[in-house]
Amino acid sequence: GDDSDVECADAATRESLWRPPTQPPLRLGFPDGWPDSFRSCPPLKRLLGGSHLRGSRCRAVEPPSAAELTAAAAAGVVPLPLRSFANATRLAEASVGTSVVRGFCVFERLRDEPSGAERIFVGVRHWWNADATGRWVDITPPLVASARRSLLVE
């Protein structure tokens, strides 16, 4: 891909991200059928491991716990929406043993088309942290408010 913060396996989805406000909004969600879709869904496999994201590791990550958010706040880090680079960098600078992980947050495009339509996935450039044990922690508020977890790809 280029230096864009968004990667899509197809040009039509990428263009639809920038549609005029008069068009219906693009709906995104956590990839359906995870983790089976990791092995069984060719469009997801192409995005994750092909020429788009070139991912080396992929994990479904739960939202941060109350204790993690409290620890971040105590360290002076207030996570802001759509500011994953700054959030991850500040947390790594403020917390011993915490490092920054750079990659993408992957979403499935939610559509009202028949179930036989090819599934479409979008990767948004995103940074998060690894704690001292290597566990991934993402304190940035989710792009999709209803998200119960995030699919992160390094």
Coordinates of C-alpha atoms in Angstrom, one line a residue:
G1 CA 0.0 0.0 0.0
D2 CA 0.9 3.7 0.0
D3 CA 1.3 5.9 3.0
S4 CA -2.5 6.1 3.7
D5 CA -3.8 5.3 7.1
V6 CA -6.4 3.0 5.5
E7 CA -5.9 -0.2 3.6
C8 CA -8.6 -2.1 1.7
A9 CA -8.4 -5.2 -0.5
D10 CA -10.6 -3.4 -3.1
A11 CA -10.7 0.1 -4.4
A12 CA -14.5 0.5 -4.2
T13 CA -14.4 0.2 -0.4
R14 CA -11.5 2.6 -0.1
E15 CA -13.3 5.2 -2.2
S16 CA -16.5 4.7 -0.2
L17 CA -14.7 5.7 3.0
W18 CA -14.5 9.2 1.6
R19 CA -18.1 9.4 0.3
P20 CA -19.9 12.8 0.5
P21 CA -22.0 13.3 3.7
T22 CA -25.2 12.9 1.7
Q23 CA -24.4 9.2 1.1
P24 CA -25.2 6.5 3.8
P25 CA -22.3 6.1 6.2
L26 CA -19.9 3.2 5.9
R27 CA -20.7 0.7 8.6
L28 CA -17.8 -1.3 10.1
G29 CA -17.7 -4.1 12.7
F30 CA -15.5 -6.8 14.1
P31 CA -14.9 -9.6 11.6
D32 CA -17.8 -12.1 11.7
G33 CA -17.0 -15.7 12.6
W34 CA -13.6 -14.9 14.2
P35 CA -11.3 -16.8 14.7
D36 CA -12.5 -19.4 12.1
S37 CA -12.7 -16.6 9.4
F38 CA -8.9 -16.2 9.8
R39 CA -8.5 -19.5 8.0
S40 CA -11.7 -19.8 6.0
C41 CA -12.2 -16.4 4.5
P42 CA -10.0 -15.6 1.4
P43 CA -10.7 -11.8 1.4
L44 CA -9.6 -11.5 5.0
K45 CA -6.5 -13.7 4.4
R46 CA -5.6 -11.5 1.4
L47 CA -5.8 -8.3 3.5
L48 CA -4.0 -9.7 6.5
G49 CA -1.1 -11.6 5.0
G50 CA -1.0 -10.5 1.3
S51 CA 0.4 -7.4 -0.2
H52 CA -1.9 -5.1 1.8
L53 CA -1.1 -5.3 5.5
R54 CA 1.7 -7.9 5.4
G55 CA 0.8 -8.8 9.0
S56 CA 3.2 -10.9 11.0
R57 CA 0.9 -11.3 14.2
C58 CA -2.8 -10.9 14.6
R59 CA -4.8 -10.9 17.8
A60 CA -8.4 -10.2 18.9
V61 CA -8.0 -7.7 21.8
E62 CA -10.5 -7.0 24.5
P63 CA -11.1 -3.4 25.6
P64 CA -8.8 -2.2 28.4
S65 CA -9.9 -3.1 31.9
A66 CA -10.9 -0.4 34.4
A67 CA -7.6 -1.0 36.2
E68 CA -5.6 -0.4 33.0
L69 CA -7.5 2.8 32.3
T70 CA -7.0 3.9 35.9
A71 CA -3.3 3.2 35.7
A72 CA -3.0 5.1 32.4
A73 CA -4.8 8.1 34.0
A74 CA -2.6 7.9 37.1
A75 CA 0.4 8.1 34.7
G76 CA -1.2 11.3 33.1
V77 CA -2.4 9.5 30.0
V78 CA -5.9 10.4 28.9
P79 CA -6.8 8.3 25.8
L80 CA -8.4 10.3 23.0
P81 CA -10.5 8.9 20.2
L82 CA -8.8 8.7 16.8
R83 CA -5.4 9.4 18.4
S84 CA -3.9 5.9 18.7
F85 CA -0.4 7.1 17.8
A86 CA -0.3 9.7 20.5
N87 CA -2.1 7.5 23.0
A88 CA 0.3 4.5 22.6
T89 CA 3.4 6.7 22.6
R90 CA 2.3 8.5 25.8
L91 CA 1.5 5.3 27.6
A92 CA 4.9 3.7 26.6
E93 CA 6.7 6.8 27.8
A94 CA 4.8 6.8 31.1
S95 CA 4.8 3.1 32.0
V96 CA 7.9 1.0 32.7
G97 CA 8.0 -2.1 30.5
T98 CA 5.4 -0.9 28.1
S99 CA 6.2 -0.7 24.4
V100 CA 4.5 0.6 21.3
V101 CA 3.2 -1.8 18.7
R102 CA 2.5 -0.4 15.2
G103 CA 0.0 -1.9 12.8
F104 CA -3.6 -1.9 11.8
C105 CA -7.1 -2.3 13.4
V106 CA -9.1 -4.5 11.0
F107 CA -12.9 -4.2 10.5
E108 CA -15.4 -5.9 8.3
R109 CA -17.6 -3.8 6.2
L110 CA -21.2 -4.4 7.3
R111 CA -23.6 -4.4 4.3
D112 CA -27.3 -5.2 3.7
E113 CA -26.5 -7.4 0.7
P114 CA -27.3 -11.1 0.4
S115 CA -25.2 -13.5 2.4
G116 CA -23.5 -14.7 -0.8
A117 CA -21.8 -11.4 -1.5
E118 CA -18.1 -11.3 -1.0
R119 CA -17.0 -10.1 2.4
I120 CA -15.0 -6.8 2.5
F121 CA -12.4 -5.9 5.1
V122 CA -10.7 -2.6 6.0
G123 CA -7.5 -2.0 7.8
V124 CA -7.0 1.4 9.6
R125 CA -3.5 2.3 10.6
H126 CA -3.4 2.0 14.4
W127 CA -0.9 1.9 17.3
W128 CA -1.3 0.1 20.7
N129 CA 0.9 -1.1 23.5
A130 CA 2.5 -4.3 24.7
D131 CA 2.8 -4.7 28.4
A132 CA 5.9 -6.2 30.2
T133 CA 4.5 -9.7 29.6
G134 CA 3.9 -9.1 25.8
R135 CA 0.1 -8.8 26.2
W136 CA -1.4 -6.3 23.8
V137 CA -3.3 -3.4 25.4
D138 CA -5.2 -0.8 23.3
I139 CA -6.4 2.2 25.4
T140 CA -7.6 4.2 22.4
P141 CA -11.4 4.5 22.4
P142 CA -12.8 2.2 19.6
L143 CA -13.6 3.6 16.2
V144 CA -16.9 1.6 16.3
A145 CA -18.6 2.5 19.6
S146 CA -20.3 -0.8 20.0
A147 CA -17.1 -2.8 19.6
R148 CA -16.5 -5.5 22.3
R149 CA -13.0 -6.3 21.0
S150 CA -10.6 -5.2 18.3
L151 CA -8.7 -7.2 15.6
L152 CA -5.2 -5.8 15.7
V153 CA -2.5 -6.8 13.1
E154 CA 1.2 -6.1 13.5

